[in-house]
């Protein structure tokens, strides 16, 4: 660790796992290895059967971990087809950039409902809107929504840069739309990367403070939201939050929203961090030696944002500009907050 870089090693993560967690993870690793011959032969019937077995095993494991909330495990069965369709499109190698953005938006709207509204039992709030119809008099419409101000209006969006930027904007927009006060979340931007020369068993995560933008006072006592397309090892999230702990920040809660999470990443995060819940649309069983999720969905950051020129990586404002006018118009309040955070 230096004054401007914080490094977390993989063994720091596994120290928080329970003995039963290790047993459960080994069980899933063995089941996935059993499926590999079926992948090689393309035997779809056996692939389906093995995934059914792994799905039931992960559902059984998560039932004992209330801080791991998997959409297809906790919602009614009629909603599962929607999740399956969204995930299948995001995984598909033929899904292009614009389609990937569209299905990412759908995924985070579903995750927001899972965390805040689907099972809330909250009192109702009202939205009163003026319509374009003015005859015989100006028309208004009334619509009921859950009153969840107390759940969302202490939130800060914590962005682990690049792949997490657009998902964080989507979550912030949902909060704004459900807030009776039009609450715009503050943003905290963290530049964190993992050392890709390392393997899963010796992985390192580096938090670059010089390229991060955040206000510690704004984070203390708040609900910290991390919206990242994938949670593989949990290392990035744990690195950031433990750094905040070391600076005296005590969050009210930590919420992690992922399109896909590896079982190991979800277990590590919820064991290592206080009052932390992982919400994920889909749980994948294992990681490979390079710490990538299997079966995974590829590099979600590149699929959302496009690839950088190797010699001229884009900064955060260039990335925002590349989203274009459609995204800028839809998320203008969020972009203003990000601009204010970066530029002062």
C-alpha positions as MATLAB code, in Angstrom:
seq = 'XXXXXXXXXXXXXXXXXXXXXXXXXXXXXXXXXXXXXXXXXXXXXXXXXXXXXXXXXXXXXXXXXXXXXXXXXXXXXXXXXXXXXXXXXXXXXXXXXXXXXXXXXXXXXXXXXXXXXXXXXXXXXXXXXXXXXXXXXXXXXXXXXXXXXXXXXXXXXXXXXXXXXXXXXXXXXXXXXXXXXXXXXXXXXXXXXXXXXXXXXXXXXXXXXXXXXXXXXXXXXXXXXXXXXXXXXXXXXXXXXXXXXXXXXXXXXXXXXXXXXXXXXXXXXXXXXXXXXXXXXXXXXXXXXXXXXXXXXXXXXXXXXXXXXXXXXXXXXXXXXXXXXXXXXXXXXXXXXXXXXXXX';
ca = [
       0.000    0.000    0.000;
       1.205    3.527   -0.861;
      -0.283    6.916    0.002;
      -2.338    6.957   -3.197;
      -2.944    3.235   -3.832;
      -4.652    0.651   -1.639;
      -4.030   -3.043   -2.411;
      -6.155   -5.965   -1.214;
      -5.042   -9.562   -1.767;
      -7.269  -12.557   -2.447;
      -6.425  -14.282    0.846;
      -7.847  -11.271    2.697;
     -11.231  -12.149    1.185;
     -11.328  -15.859    1.957;
     -10.576  -15.197    5.624;
     -14.188  -14.135    6.123;
     -15.717  -17.321    4.697;
     -17.176  -19.937    7.027;
     -16.225  -23.602    6.856;
     -19.654  -24.413    5.423;
     -19.123  -21.806    2.696;
     -15.966  -23.609    1.582;
     -17.822  -26.918    1.534;
     -20.633  -25.402   -0.536;
     -18.224  -23.800   -3.008;
     -16.314  -27.076   -3.470;
     -19.602  -28.865   -4.098;
     -20.502  -26.453   -6.909;
     -16.996  -26.613   -8.411;
     -17.266  -30.411   -8.610;
     -20.718  -30.208  -10.193;
     -19.463  -27.738  -12.806;
     -16.484  -29.958  -13.663;
     -18.946  -32.793  -14.214;
     -20.711  -30.620  -16.821;
     -17.588  -29.876  -18.903;
     -17.689  -33.127  -20.949;
     -21.257  -32.247  -21.968;
     -20.080  -28.810  -23.144;
     -17.402  -30.465  -25.282;
     -19.864  -32.900  -26.852;
     -22.675  -30.349  -27.166;
     -25.119  -32.720  -25.408;
     -27.890  -30.208  -24.676;
     -30.091  -32.595  -22.706;
     -27.318  -33.411  -20.255;
     -26.252  -29.737  -20.077;
     -29.829  -28.803  -19.123;
     -30.028  -31.565  -16.522;
     -26.707  -30.589  -14.935;
     -27.661  -26.901  -14.801;
     -30.921  -27.887  -13.111;
     -28.930  -29.731  -10.454;
     -26.571  -26.792   -9.935;
     -29.507  -24.361   -9.792;
     -31.241  -26.383   -7.088;
     -27.978  -26.641   -5.120;
     -27.403  -22.864   -5.273;
     -31.013  -22.184   -4.279;
     -30.563  -24.467   -1.276;
     -27.324  -22.686   -0.296;
     -28.840  -19.199   -0.662;
     -31.877  -20.156    1.426;
     -29.492  -20.173    4.405;
     -28.085  -16.725    3.452;
     -30.839  -14.053    3.608;
     -28.317  -11.380    2.563;
     -27.986  -13.037   -0.864;
     -31.150  -12.233   -2.800;
     -31.325  -13.936   -6.214;
     -34.208  -12.787   -8.407;
     -35.176  -16.225   -9.707;
     -34.938  -17.766   -6.227;
     -37.155  -15.323   -4.326;
     -39.753  -14.069   -6.837;
     -42.884  -15.911   -7.918;
     -42.415  -18.380  -10.778;
     -44.246  -16.215  -13.331;
     -41.404  -13.667  -13.179;
     -38.661  -16.191  -13.924;
     -39.190  -16.219  -17.685;
     -38.504  -12.469  -17.838;
     -35.237  -12.896  -15.950;
     -34.202  -15.827  -18.133;
     -34.902  -13.880  -21.308;
     -32.972  -10.799  -20.177;
     -29.979  -12.831  -19.010;
     -29.921  -14.926  -22.179;
     -29.788  -11.775  -24.324;
     -26.991  -10.278  -22.204;
     -24.970  -13.489  -22.394;
     -25.448  -13.944  -26.147;
     -22.268  -13.254  -28.132;
     -24.465  -11.814  -30.939;
     -26.074   -9.114  -28.746;
     -24.717   -5.792  -30.006;
     -23.857   -2.632  -28.060;
     -27.254   -0.882  -28.225;
     -29.143   -4.071  -27.410;
     -26.795   -4.733  -24.499;
     -27.613   -1.291  -23.076;
     -31.358   -1.908  -23.527;
     -31.300   -5.238  -21.689;
     -29.038   -3.801  -18.974;
     -31.665   -1.131  -18.325;
     -34.336   -3.815  -18.030;
     -32.140   -5.841  -15.692;
     -31.585   -2.958  -13.276;
     -35.252   -1.989  -13.266;
     -36.005   -5.570  -12.206;
     -33.314   -5.485   -9.518;
     -34.665   -2.199   -8.169;
     -38.127   -3.730   -7.827;
     -36.657   -6.781   -6.114;
     -34.889   -4.689   -3.479;
     -37.401   -1.922   -2.847;
     -40.950   -2.557   -4.072;
     -41.918   -6.145   -4.918;
     -42.277   -7.322   -1.327;
     -42.302   -3.995    0.443;
     -45.755   -3.898    2.059;
     -45.250   -0.135    2.347;
     -47.968    2.463    2.448;
     -48.922    4.070   -0.843;
     -47.764    7.339   -2.299;
     -49.462    9.226   -5.125;
     -48.201   10.685   -8.375;
     -50.468   13.394   -9.812;
     -49.631   14.289  -13.424;
     -50.988   16.828  -15.868;
     -51.844   15.172  -19.193;
     -51.746   16.735  -22.704;
     -55.590   16.638  -22.833;
     -57.214   20.014  -22.071;
     -60.878   19.503  -23.090;
     -63.373   20.059  -21.534;
     -60.879   21.138  -18.827;
     -57.236   20.428  -18.110;
     -56.936   16.678  -17.360;
     -54.986   15.190  -14.461;
     -54.279   11.552  -13.633;
     -53.504    9.934  -10.278;
     -51.277    6.880   -9.910;
     -50.278    4.990   -6.770;
     -46.711    3.911   -6.032;
     -45.154    2.431   -2.862;
     -44.042    5.010   -0.300;
     -40.372    4.044   -0.061;
     -38.799    7.445    0.627;
     -37.379    6.119    3.915;
     -35.581    3.344    2.012;
     -34.064    5.343   -0.815;
     -33.483    8.939    0.280;
     -30.302    8.205    2.254;
     -28.612    6.523   -0.722;
     -25.267    7.305   -2.337;
     -24.304    5.715   -5.658;
     -20.805    4.286   -5.344;
     -19.354    3.758   -8.804;
     -16.419    1.469   -9.401;
     -15.591    3.148  -12.686;
     -16.286    2.241  -16.288;
     -18.549   -0.832  -16.423;
     -20.438    0.311  -13.339;
     -21.143    3.856  -14.559;
     -24.267    3.309  -16.659;
     -25.813    0.727  -14.256;
     -25.301    3.243  -11.429;
     -27.049    5.943  -13.458;
     -29.966    3.568  -14.115;
     -30.333    2.793  -10.388;
     -30.117    6.486   -9.491;
     -32.820    7.276  -12.057;
     -35.108    4.634  -10.524;
     -34.575    6.193   -7.090;
     -35.393    9.631   -8.478;
     -38.599    8.331  -10.104;
     -39.815    6.577   -6.939;
     -38.910    9.421   -4.564;
     -41.810   11.728   -3.744;
     -39.228   14.532   -3.547;
     -37.356   13.721   -6.767;
     -34.273   12.753   -4.743;
     -31.056   12.746   -6.796;
     -28.424   10.470   -5.307;
     -24.941   11.831   -4.705;
     -22.199    9.951   -6.567;
     -18.879    8.636   -5.272;
     -16.475    7.541   -8.018;
     -13.749    4.990   -7.250;
     -10.961    3.990   -9.650;
     -10.293    0.359   -8.885;
      -8.773   -2.407  -10.947;
      -7.558   -5.915  -10.480;
      -4.125   -7.211  -11.410;
      -4.838   -9.409  -14.423;
      -1.376  -10.949  -14.246;
      -2.597  -12.754  -11.126;
      -4.807  -15.820  -10.805;
      -7.915  -16.362   -8.699;
      -5.945  -17.729   -5.733;
      -3.478  -14.811   -5.569;
      -5.517  -11.966   -7.063;
      -4.808   -8.346   -6.093;
      -7.170   -5.358   -6.234;
      -5.819   -1.815   -6.478;
      -7.769    1.291   -5.434;
      -6.224    4.390   -7.048;
      -7.099    7.339   -4.814;
      -5.626    9.957   -7.161;
      -8.136    9.026   -9.852;
     -11.119    8.676   -7.494;
     -13.671   11.361   -6.586;
     -15.653   11.138   -3.334;
     -16.562   12.993   -0.144;
     -16.116   10.937    3.041;
     -18.637   13.032    4.993;
     -21.238   12.361    2.309;
     -20.780    8.599    2.754;
     -20.936    8.321    6.548;
     -24.216    6.952    7.886;
     -25.666    6.512    4.386;
     -26.929    3.582    2.351;
     -24.117    2.817   -0.095;
     -25.273    1.338   -3.406;
     -22.870   -0.473   -5.731;
     -24.363   -1.328   -9.143;
     -21.868   -3.383  -11.109;
     -22.881   -5.714  -13.960;
     -20.879   -8.587  -12.492;
     -19.594   -9.669   -9.095;
     -16.906  -12.271   -9.653;
     -14.676  -12.406   -6.563;
     -16.165   -9.543   -4.544;
     -12.664   -8.073   -4.293;
     -13.362   -4.632   -5.732;
     -16.331   -3.998   -3.467;
     -14.603   -5.248   -0.331;
     -11.506   -3.166   -1.137;
     -13.515    0.040   -1.458;
     -15.701   -0.479    1.603;
     -12.843   -1.574    3.869;
     -10.905    1.499    2.788;
     -13.926    3.609    3.786;
     -14.050    1.813    7.151;
     -10.389    2.722    7.676;
     -11.271    6.390    7.089;
     -13.957    6.347    9.784;
     -16.963    5.914    7.470;
     -19.730    3.770    8.944;
     -22.422    3.135    6.322;
     -26.018    2.554    7.382;
     -26.046   -0.318    4.868;
     -24.243   -1.612    1.803;
     -26.273   -2.874   -1.154;
     -24.709   -4.589   -4.139;
     -26.732   -4.892   -7.386;
     -25.401   -7.285  -10.032;
     -26.822   -8.688  -13.236;
     -24.723  -11.797  -12.660;
     -22.847  -12.770   -9.513;
     -20.660  -15.762   -8.817;
     -21.637  -17.704   -5.720;
     -18.157  -17.137   -4.270;
     -18.350  -13.365   -4.796;
     -21.744  -13.135   -3.101;
     -20.596  -15.206   -0.125;
     -17.369  -13.238    0.295;
     -19.046   -9.836    0.152;
     -21.857  -10.624    2.572;
     -19.443  -12.299    5.022;
     -16.778   -9.567    4.867;
     -18.966   -6.449    5.138;
     -21.388   -5.315    7.819;
     -25.089   -5.075    6.958;
     -24.439   -5.909    3.311;
     -26.995   -7.454    0.948;
     -26.308   -8.695   -2.582;
     -29.158   -8.481   -5.079;
     -28.500  -10.379   -8.279;
     -30.603  -11.249  -11.287;
     -28.712  -14.477  -11.846;
     -26.241  -16.554   -9.822;
     -23.443  -18.424  -11.622;
     -21.716  -21.378   -9.942;
     -17.946  -20.965  -10.290;
     -14.894  -18.894  -11.288;
     -12.049  -19.976  -13.550;
      -8.378  -19.629  -12.601;
      -8.283  -16.068  -13.942;
     -11.229  -15.193  -11.643;
     -13.774  -14.802  -14.463;
     -17.342  -15.963  -13.900;
     -18.426  -19.213  -15.561;
     -20.476  -19.314  -17.724;
     -20.480  -15.473  -17.347;
     -21.239  -12.882  -20.039;
     -17.836  -11.619  -21.176;
     -16.453   -8.163  -20.430;
     -19.605   -6.246  -19.533;
     -17.702   -2.959  -19.336;
     -16.574   -3.196  -22.953;
     -20.013   -4.353  -24.070;
     -21.632   -1.331  -22.398;
     -19.019    1.307  -23.179;
     -17.022    0.064  -26.142;
     -13.292   -0.551  -26.016;
     -10.711    2.094  -25.229;
      -7.774    2.909  -27.435;
      -4.927    1.139  -25.607;
      -2.695    4.233  -25.691;
      -5.450    6.765  -24.911;
      -7.937    5.432  -22.346;
     -10.971    7.671  -21.853;
     -11.530    9.507  -18.603;
     -14.943    9.566  -16.945;
     -16.187   12.675  -18.748;
     -15.145   11.331  -22.158;
     -16.976    8.123  -21.357;
     -20.120   10.067  -20.470;
     -19.853   12.055  -23.712;
     -19.624    8.828  -25.716;
     -22.966    7.655  -24.349;
     -24.572   10.150  -26.734;
     -27.615   12.392  -26.645;
     -30.193    9.656  -25.947;
     -28.525    8.570  -22.713;
     -27.637   12.164  -21.808;
     -31.263   13.242  -22.154;
     -32.658   10.305  -20.191;
     -30.194   10.602  -17.307;
     -29.536   14.347  -17.311;
     -29.932   14.755  -13.506;
     -27.499   11.916  -12.880;
     -24.977   13.271  -15.385;
     -25.121   16.675  -13.723;
     -24.265   15.086  -10.355;
     -21.389   13.133  -11.890;
     -20.049   16.247  -13.609;
     -20.252   18.180  -10.346;
     -18.451   15.374   -8.487;
     -15.600   15.182  -10.987;
     -15.196   18.843  -11.873;
     -16.290   20.467   -8.628;
];
